[in-house]
CSV table of C-alpha atoms in Angstrom, one decimal:
chain,number,residue,atom,x,y,z
A,2,UNK,CA,208.9,75.5,-18.3
A,3,UNK,CA,209.1,79.0,-19.8
A,4,UNK,CA,212.7,79.3,-18.5
A,5,UNK,CA,213.7,76.0,-20.3
A,6,UNK,CA,212.4,77.4,-23.6
A,7,UNK,CA,214.5,80.5,-23.4
A,8,UNK,CA,217.7,78.8,-22.1
A,9,UNK,CA,219.6,76.2,-24.1
A,10,UNK,CA,218.7,72.8,-22.8
A,11,UNK,CA,222.4,71.8,-22.1
A,12,UNK,CA,222.6,74.5,-19.4
A,13,UNK,CA,221.7,73.6,-15.8
A,14,UNK,CA,219.0,75.7,-14.1
A,15,UNK,CA,219.4,77.1,-10.6
A,16,UNK,CA,216.9,76.0,-8.0
A,17,UNK,CA,215.2,78.8,-6.0
A,18,UNK,CA,216.7,77.4,-2.8
A,19,UNK,CA,220.2,78.4,-3.9
A,20,UNK,CA,219.2,82.1,-4.2
A,21,UNK,CA,221.6,83.1,-1.5
A,22,UNK,CA,224.5,81.6,-3.5
A,23,UNK,CA,223.8,83.8,-6.6
A,24,UNK,CA,226.9,85.5,-7.9
A,25,UNK,CA,227.2,88.6,-10.1
A,26,UNK,CA,226.9,88.0,-13.9
A,27,UNK,CA,230.6,88.7,-14.6
A,28,UNK,CA,231.5,85.6,-12.5
A,29,UNK,CA,229.8,83.3,-15.0
A,30,UNK,CA,230.0,85.1,-18.4
A,31,UNK,CA,229.2,81.9,-20.3
A,32,UNK,CA,225.9,81.5,-18.4
A,33,UNK,CA,224.3,84.8,-17.3
A,34,UNK,CA,221.1,82.9,-16.5
A,35,UNK,CA,222.8,81.7,-13.3
A,36,UNK,CA,222.6,85.2,-12.0
A,37,UNK,CA,218.8,85.7,-12.4
A,38,UNK,CA,217.2,86.0,-9.0
A,39,UNK,CA,213.9,84.1,-9.1
A,40,UNK,CA,212.6,85.5,-5.8
A,41,UNK,CA,213.1,88.1,-3.0
A,42,UNK,CA,216.4,87.5,-1.2
A,43,UNK,CA,216.8,89.8,1.8
A,44,UNK,CA,215.7,93.1,3.4
A,45,UNK,CA,218.1,95.1,5.5
A,46,UNK,CA,217.6,98.3,7.6
A,47,UNK,CA,220.2,100.8,8.5
A,48,UNK,CA,220.7,102.1,12.1
A,49,UNK,CA,219.2,105.5,11.1
A,50,UNK,CA,216.1,104.8,9.2
A,51,UNK,CA,215.9,107.1,6.1
A,52,UNK,CA,214.5,106.5,2.6
A,53,UNK,CA,217.1,105.2,0.1
A,54,UNK,CA,217.0,107.2,-3.2
A,55,UNK,CA,219.8,105.6,-5.1
A,56,UNK,CA,222.0,102.5,-5.0
A,57,UNK,CA,224.9,101.3,-7.1
A,58,UNK,CA,227.1,98.2,-7.0
A,59,UNK,CA,230.8,98.5,-6.5
A,60,UNK,CA,232.6,97.7,-9.8
A,61,UNK,CA,233.7,94.3,-8.4
A,62,UNK,CA,230.1,93.4,-7.5
A,63,UNK,CA,231.0,92.5,-3.9
A,64,UNK,CA,229.5,95.5,-2.2
A,65,UNK,CA,226.5,97.7,-2.7
A,66,UNK,CA,226.5,101.5,-2.0
A,67,UNK,CA,223.2,103.2,-1.0
A,68,UNK,CA,222.5,106.9,-0.7
A,69,UNK,CA,219.8,108.0,1.7
A,70,UNK,CA,217.6,111.1,2.1
A,71,UNK,CA,219.6,111.9,5.3
A,72,UNK,CA,222.8,112.2,3.2
A,73,UNK,CA,224.2,109.0,4.5
A,74,UNK,CA,226.2,106.6,2.2
A,75,UNK,CA,226.1,103.0,3.4
A,76,UNK,CA,228.4,100.2,2.2
A,77,UNK,CA,226.6,96.9,2.3
A,78,UNK,CA,228.2,93.5,2.0
A,79,UNK,CA,226.7,92.0,-1.2
A,80,UNK,CA,226.9,88.4,0.0
A,81,UNK,CA,225.7,88.6,3.6
A,82,UNK,CA,223.7,91.8,3.2
A,83,UNK,CA,224.9,93.5,6.4
A,84,UNK,CA,226.2,97.1,6.5
A,85,UNK,CA,229.9,97.4,6.7
A,86,UNK,CA,230.2,101.2,7.0
A,87,UNK,CA,227.9,104.1,7.3
A,88,UNK,CA,229.1,107.7,6.7
A,89,UNK,CA,227.6,111.1,6.4
A,90,UNK,CA,228.6,111.8,2.8
A,91,UNK,CA,226.4,114.8,1.9
A,92,UNK,CA,224.5,117.4,3.9
A,93,UNK,CA,221.4,116.9,1.7
A,94,UNK,CA,219.7,113.7,0.5
A,95,UNK,CA,221.8,111.8,-2.0
A,96,UNK,CA,219.9,111.6,-5.3
A,97,UNK,CA,222.4,110.2,-7.8
A,98,UNK,CA,225.6,108.0,-7.8
A,99,UNK,CA,227.5,106.7,-10.9
A,100,UNK,CA,230.9,105.0,-11.4
A,101,UNK,CA,233.2,106.0,-14.3
A,102,UNK,CA,233.8,103.3,-17.0
A,103,UNK,CA,237.3,102.6,-15.7
A,104,UNK,CA,235.8,102.2,-12.2
A,105,UNK,CA,238.2,104.6,-10.5
A,106,UNK,CA,235.8,107.4,-9.6
A,107,UNK,CA,232.3,107.6,-8.4
A,108,UNK,CA,230.3,110.8,-8.8
A,109,UNK,CA,227.4,111.6,-6.4
A,110,UNK,CA,224.9,114.5,-6.3
A,111,UNK,CA,222.5,115.6,-3.6
A,112,UNK,CA,219.4,117.7,-2.9
A,113,UNK,CA,221.4,120.8,-2.3
A,114,UNK,CA,222.9,120.8,-5.8
A,115,UNK,CA,226.3,119.6,-4.5
A,116,UNK,CA,228.5,117.1,-6.5
A,117,UNK,CA,231.2,115.1,-4.8
A,118,UNK,CA,233.9,112.9,-6.5
A,119,UNK,CA,235.0,109.8,-4.7
A,120,UNK,CA,237.8,107.4,-5.4
A,121,UNK,CA,237.4,103.6,-5.4
A,122,UNK,CA,238.0,103.5,-1.6
A,123,UNK,CA,235.1,106.0,-1.1
A,124,UNK,CA,237.5,108.9,-0.2
A,125,UNK,CA,236.0,112.2,-1.2
A,126,UNK,CA,238.7,114.1,-3.2
A,127,UNK,CA,236.6,116.9,-4.7
A,128,UNK,CA,233.4,118.8,-3.8
A,129,UNK,CA,231.7,121.6,-5.6
A,130,UNK,CA,228.3,123.4,-5.9
A,131,UNK,CA,227.0,122.3,-9.3
A,132,UNK,CA,223.3,123.4,-9.3
A,133,UNK,CA,221.0,125.7,-7.4
A,134,UNK,CA,218.4,123.0,-6.8
A,135,UNK,CA,218.3,119.3,-6.2
A,136,UNK,CA,220.4,117.1,-8.6
A,137,UNK,CA,218.2,114.4,-10.3
A,138,UNK,CA,220.6,112.4,-12.4
A,139,UNK,CA,224.2,112.0,-13.4
A,140,UNK,CA,225.6,110.5,-16.7
A,141,UNK,CA,229.3,109.6,-17.3
A,142,UNK,CA,230.8,109.9,-20.8
A,143,UNK,CA,232.1,106.6,-22.2
A,144,UNK,CA,235.6,108.0,-22.1
A,145,UNK,CA,235.3,108.8,-18.4
A,146,UNK,CA,236.7,112.3,-18.9
A,147,UNK,CA,233.4,114.2,-18.6
A,148,UNK,CA,230.1,113.8,-16.9
A,149,UNK,CA,226.6,115.4,-17.2
A,150,UNK,CA,224.4,116.4,-14.3
A,151,UNK,CA,220.8,117.6,-14.4
A,152,UNK,CA,218.7,119.2,-11.7
A,153,UNK,CA,215.5,120.8,-10.7
A,154,UNK,CA,216.9,124.2,-11.6
A,155,UNK,CA,216.0,123.5,-15.3
A,156,UNK,CA,219.7,123.0,-16.3
A,157,UNK,CA,221.8,120.2,-17.5
A,158,UNK,CA,225.5,120.7,-17.3
A,159,UNK,CA,228.6,119.0,-18.7
A,160,UNK,CA,231.6,118.9,-16.4
A,161,UNK,CA,235.3,118.0,-16.8
A,162,UNK,CA,235.9,115.1,-14.4
A,163,UNK,CA,239.6,115.9,-13.8
A,164,UNK,CA,239.2,119.6,-12.9
A,165,UNK,CA,235.5,119.9,-11.8
A,166,UNK,CA,235.1,122.8,-14.2
A,167,UNK,CA,231.7,123.4,-15.9
A,168,UNK,CA,232.2,123.1,-19.7
A,169,UNK,CA,228.6,123.7,-20.9
A,170,UNK,CA,225.2,124.4,-19.6
A,171,UNK,CA,222.0,123.4,-21.4
A,172,UNK,CA,219.1,125.7,-20.7
A,173,UNK,CA,216.6,124.7,-23.2
A,174,UNK,CA,214.3,123.0,-20.7
A,175,UNK,CA,211.7,125.3,-19.2
A,176,UNK,CA,211.2,123.0,-16.2
A,177,UNK,CA,213.0,120.5,-13.9
A,178,UNK,CA,215.4,118.3,-15.8
A,179,UNK,CA,214.8,114.8,-14.3
A,180,UNK,CA,217.1,112.5,-16.3
A,181,UNK,CA,220.2,112.5,-18.5
A,182,UNK,CA,222.0,109.8,-20.5
A,183,UNK,CA,225.3,109.9,-22.4
A,184,UNK,CA,225.4,108.1,-25.8
A,185,UNK,CA,227.6,105.0,-25.5
A,186,UNK,CA,229.8,105.9,-28.5
A,187,UNK,CA,229.2,109.5,-29.4
A,188,UNK,CA,229.4,112.9,-27.7
A,189,UNK,CA,225.7,113.1,-27.5
A,190,UNK,CA,223.7,113.7,-24.3
A,191,UNK,CA,220.0,113.2,-24.0
A,192,UNK,CA,218.0,114.9,-21.2
A,193,UNK,CA,214.4,114.7,-20.1
A,194,UNK,CA,212.2,117.0,-18.1
A,195,UNK,CA,208.7,117.3,-16.6
């Protein structure tokens, strides 16, 4: 009953038995309620059992990428929930993964402070040592030209996405910097620490 009050009455409501047929919200822009999952759908386990620290959907919504503590990146089929590919992406545990707004580049960071840039086919085209400690979060600028990384070394840094060069380091935190977020319309970065 509570769903009927929030949703216009002329819209049809999905039944929980159709959970496996749910599609990403962009498929039904006129009715985002059709993409609300009312219950647990599926659990999957990789060949090498390792905790998953981060996951992100492919821009098209058909596949899911997960990053594990063992440094493995797994590509999962978003419909059938089976693994399509497993690769050793990092030497340390993967802690952050974010796509650029134009969906052409994914940035990932690991426990060893290494950042890797990947194209849409998950081909690694650039790798560099960004921090001395574990990376905690990555934020991409709305323009897609810069990104921010933060880590347990008490630094947040802004990078040029094209060159991989550090543009600025923020050292105001006296402790581990755990999260960062880029303002959606301004050149403003917020960071948070312990």
